Coordinates of C-alpha atoms in Angstrom, one line a residue:
X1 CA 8.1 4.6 10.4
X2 CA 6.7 2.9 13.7
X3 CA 8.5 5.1 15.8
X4 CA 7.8 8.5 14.0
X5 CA 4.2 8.0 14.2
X6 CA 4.3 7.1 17.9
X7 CA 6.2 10.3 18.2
X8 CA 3.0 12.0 16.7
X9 CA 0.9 10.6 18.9
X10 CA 3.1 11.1 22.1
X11 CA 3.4 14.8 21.2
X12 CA -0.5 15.1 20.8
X13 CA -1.4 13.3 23.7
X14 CA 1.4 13.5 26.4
X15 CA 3.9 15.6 25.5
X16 CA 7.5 15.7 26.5
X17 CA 7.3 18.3 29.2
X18 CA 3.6 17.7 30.7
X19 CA 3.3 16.4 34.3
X20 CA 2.0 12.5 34.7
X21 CA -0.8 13.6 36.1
X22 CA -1.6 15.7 33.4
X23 CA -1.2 12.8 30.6
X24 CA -4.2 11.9 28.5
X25 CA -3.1 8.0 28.4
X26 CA -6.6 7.1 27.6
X27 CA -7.3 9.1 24.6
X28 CA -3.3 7.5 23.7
X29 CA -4.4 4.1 23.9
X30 CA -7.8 4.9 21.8
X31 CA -5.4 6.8 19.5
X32 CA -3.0 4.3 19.1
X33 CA -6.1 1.7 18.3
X34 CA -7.2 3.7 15.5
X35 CA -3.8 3.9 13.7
X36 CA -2.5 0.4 14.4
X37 CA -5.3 -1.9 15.3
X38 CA -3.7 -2.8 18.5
X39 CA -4.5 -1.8 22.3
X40 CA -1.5 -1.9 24.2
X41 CA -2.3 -1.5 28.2
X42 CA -1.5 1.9 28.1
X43 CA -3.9 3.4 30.6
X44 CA -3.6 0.6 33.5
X45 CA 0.0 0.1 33.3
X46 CA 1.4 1.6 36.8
X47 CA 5.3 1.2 35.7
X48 CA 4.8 3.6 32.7
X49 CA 6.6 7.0 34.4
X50 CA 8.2 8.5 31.3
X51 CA 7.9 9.0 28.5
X52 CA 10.0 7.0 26.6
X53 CA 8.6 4.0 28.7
X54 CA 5.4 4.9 26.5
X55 CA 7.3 5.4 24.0
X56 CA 8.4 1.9 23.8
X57 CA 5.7 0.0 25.3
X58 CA 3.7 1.1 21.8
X59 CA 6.6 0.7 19.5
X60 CA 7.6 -2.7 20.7
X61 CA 4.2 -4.0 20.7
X62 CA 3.4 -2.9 17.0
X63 CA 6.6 -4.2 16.1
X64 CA 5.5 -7.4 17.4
X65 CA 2.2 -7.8 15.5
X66 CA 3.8 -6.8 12.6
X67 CA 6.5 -9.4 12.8
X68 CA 3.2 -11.8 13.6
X69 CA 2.1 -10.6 10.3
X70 CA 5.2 -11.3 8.8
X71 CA 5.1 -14.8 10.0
X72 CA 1.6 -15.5 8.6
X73 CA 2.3 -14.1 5.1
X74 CA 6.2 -14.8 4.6
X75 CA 8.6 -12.0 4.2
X76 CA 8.1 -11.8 0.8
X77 CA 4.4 -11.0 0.9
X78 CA 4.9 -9.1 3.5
X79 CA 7.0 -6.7 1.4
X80 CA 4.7 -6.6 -1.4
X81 CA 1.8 -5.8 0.0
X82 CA 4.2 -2.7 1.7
X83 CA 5.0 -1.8 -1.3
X84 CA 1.6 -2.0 -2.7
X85 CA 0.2 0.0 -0.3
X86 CA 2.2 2.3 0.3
X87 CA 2.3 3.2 -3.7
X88 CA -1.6 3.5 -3.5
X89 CA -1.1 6.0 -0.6
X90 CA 1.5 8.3 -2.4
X91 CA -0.8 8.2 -5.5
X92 CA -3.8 9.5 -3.9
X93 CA -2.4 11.9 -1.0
X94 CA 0.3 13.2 -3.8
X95 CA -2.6 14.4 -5.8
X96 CA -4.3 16.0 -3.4
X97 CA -0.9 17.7 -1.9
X98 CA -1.2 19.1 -5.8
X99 CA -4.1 20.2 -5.6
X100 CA -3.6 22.1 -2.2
X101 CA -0.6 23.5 -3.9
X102 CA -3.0 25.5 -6.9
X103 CA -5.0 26.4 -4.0
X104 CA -2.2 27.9 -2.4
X105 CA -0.7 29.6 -5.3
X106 CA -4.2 31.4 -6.0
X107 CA -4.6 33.0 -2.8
X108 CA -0.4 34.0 -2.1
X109 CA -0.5 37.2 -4.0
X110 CA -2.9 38.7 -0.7
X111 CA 0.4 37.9 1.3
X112 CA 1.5 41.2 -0.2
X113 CA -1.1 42.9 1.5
X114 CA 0.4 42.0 4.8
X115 CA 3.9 43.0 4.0
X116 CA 5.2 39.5 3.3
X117 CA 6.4 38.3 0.4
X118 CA 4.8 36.2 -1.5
X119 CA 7.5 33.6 -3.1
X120 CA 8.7 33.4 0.4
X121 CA 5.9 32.6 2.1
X122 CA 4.8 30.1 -0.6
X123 CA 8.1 28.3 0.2
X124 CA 7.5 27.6 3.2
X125 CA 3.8 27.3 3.9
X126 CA 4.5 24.5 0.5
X127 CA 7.2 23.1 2.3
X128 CA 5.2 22.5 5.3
X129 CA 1.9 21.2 3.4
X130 CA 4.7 18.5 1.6
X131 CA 5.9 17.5 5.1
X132 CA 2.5 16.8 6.3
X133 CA 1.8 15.0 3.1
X134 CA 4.9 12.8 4.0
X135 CA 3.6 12.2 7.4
X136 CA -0.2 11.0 6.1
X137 CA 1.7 8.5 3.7
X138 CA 3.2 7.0 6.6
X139 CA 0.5 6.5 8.5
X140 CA -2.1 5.6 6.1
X141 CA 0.3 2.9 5.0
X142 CA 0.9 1.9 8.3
X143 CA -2.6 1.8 9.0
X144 CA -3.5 -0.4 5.9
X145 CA -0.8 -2.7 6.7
X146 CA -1.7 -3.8 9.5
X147 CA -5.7 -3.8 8.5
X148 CA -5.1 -7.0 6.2
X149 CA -6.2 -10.0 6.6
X150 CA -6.2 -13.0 4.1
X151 CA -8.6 -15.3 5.0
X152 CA -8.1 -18.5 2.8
X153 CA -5.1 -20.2 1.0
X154 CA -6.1 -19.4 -2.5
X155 CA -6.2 -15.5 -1.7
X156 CA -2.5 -15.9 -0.6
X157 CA -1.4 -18.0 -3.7
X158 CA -3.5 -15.3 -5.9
X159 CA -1.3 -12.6 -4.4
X160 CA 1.6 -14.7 -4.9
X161 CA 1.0 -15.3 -8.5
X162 CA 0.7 -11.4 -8.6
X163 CA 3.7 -10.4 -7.3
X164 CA 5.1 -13.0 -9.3
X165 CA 3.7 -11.6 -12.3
X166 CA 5.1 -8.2 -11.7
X167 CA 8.6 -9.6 -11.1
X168 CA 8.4 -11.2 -14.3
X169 CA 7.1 -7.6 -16.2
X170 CA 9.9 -6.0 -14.1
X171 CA 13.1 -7.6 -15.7
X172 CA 11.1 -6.9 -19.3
X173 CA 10.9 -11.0 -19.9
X174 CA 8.1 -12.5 -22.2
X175 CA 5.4 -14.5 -20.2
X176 CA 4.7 -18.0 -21.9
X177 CA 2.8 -17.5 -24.9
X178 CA 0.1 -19.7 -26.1
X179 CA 1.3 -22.9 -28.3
X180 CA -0.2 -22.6 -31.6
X181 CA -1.4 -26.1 -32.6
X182 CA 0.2 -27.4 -36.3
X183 CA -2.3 -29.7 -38.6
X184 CA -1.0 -33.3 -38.4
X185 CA -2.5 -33.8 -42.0
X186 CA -2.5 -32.0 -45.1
X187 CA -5.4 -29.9 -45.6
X188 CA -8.3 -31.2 -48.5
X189 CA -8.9 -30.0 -51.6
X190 CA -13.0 -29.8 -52.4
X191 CA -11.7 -31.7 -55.8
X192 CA -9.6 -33.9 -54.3
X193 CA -10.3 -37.3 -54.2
X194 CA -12.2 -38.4 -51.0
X195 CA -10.0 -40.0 -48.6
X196 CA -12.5 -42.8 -47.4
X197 CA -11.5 -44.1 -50.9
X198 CA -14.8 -44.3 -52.2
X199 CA -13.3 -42.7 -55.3
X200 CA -15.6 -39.5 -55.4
X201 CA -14.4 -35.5 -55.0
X202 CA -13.8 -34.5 -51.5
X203 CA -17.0 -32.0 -52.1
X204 CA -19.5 -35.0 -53.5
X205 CA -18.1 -37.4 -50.4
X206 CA -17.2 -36.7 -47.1
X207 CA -17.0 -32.6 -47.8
X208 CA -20.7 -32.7 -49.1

């Protein structure tokens, strides 16, 4: 994922064919900020002659602060809140990837006009709009990822307790239920005789 999104950036801002001189390393590094939280000495460096030194100046320093991350939560959080984010990304950019689709399908019959077809031209131009929904999942969980922060102990054992919560709903198993609490004694009759042993009903005693 690290390295498809630097490949995105790289395309937009260098390019495989440009000249040196002709690389926007600046906008890069502000770039590469934005999606990552992270500003790698992109513009000063004087060894960076190719491209694929760029290329993996960025990816191994994002890989780095993410295996900081790692470090700080434990691999185990660390996957969770991957997974959680990620599922929030899919669910938002796949409904709007829907949504662009019934856009799409209203206006393809005026292909016709141009002497295209129409079912063809829906294939690919909804082929296309899914790869680019692909892409913005990657890099809006990316992005999120490396965003958090947990600032005190008791956030991290909340998440904890989360994820293990949905491990536990995951295999199907009960959680603990609540004990019910049994009467030690029998329960009084309001004519029963009073157990003080005053000799009275229950209801003209103690019950009154």
């Amino acid at each position: 994922m690290v390295e498809e999104i630097t490949g995105d950036l790289l395309s937009e801002f260098v390019g495989e064919k440009n000249h040196p001189q002709d690389w926007n390393l600046k906008a890069l590094e502000d770039a590469v900020f934005q999606q990552f939280k992270l500003r790698p000495n992109i513009a000063n460096a004087k060894d960076l002659t190719s491209v694929d030194a760029i290329r993996s100046l960025i990816v191994e320093n994002v890989r780095q602060y993410l295996r900081g991350k790692e470090k700080e939560f434990g691999p185990d959080l660390m996957t969770y809140l991957m997974k959680v984010i990620m599922l929030q990304a899919i669910d938002t950019h796949w409904k709007e990837h829907l949504l662009s689709m019934d856009h799409l399908r209203e206006g393809i019959g005026l292909r016709g006009y141009g002497q295209k077809d129409p079912v063809r031209e829906y294939q690919r131009e909804g082929y296309a709009m899914f790869m680019e929904m692909i892409g913005r999942i990657k890099m809006d969980t990316l992005e999120k990822l490396c965003l958090v922060r947990i600032q005190r102990e008791e956030e991290v054992e909340e998440i904890r307790q989360k994820q293990k919560q949905d491990y536990i709903l995951s295999r199907g198993e009960d959680t603990p239920a609540h004990q019910t609490v049994k009467r030690e004694t029998e329960k009084i009759g309001r004519n029963d005789p009073c157990p003080c042993g005053s000799g009275k009903k229950y209801k003209k005693c103690c019950g009154a």
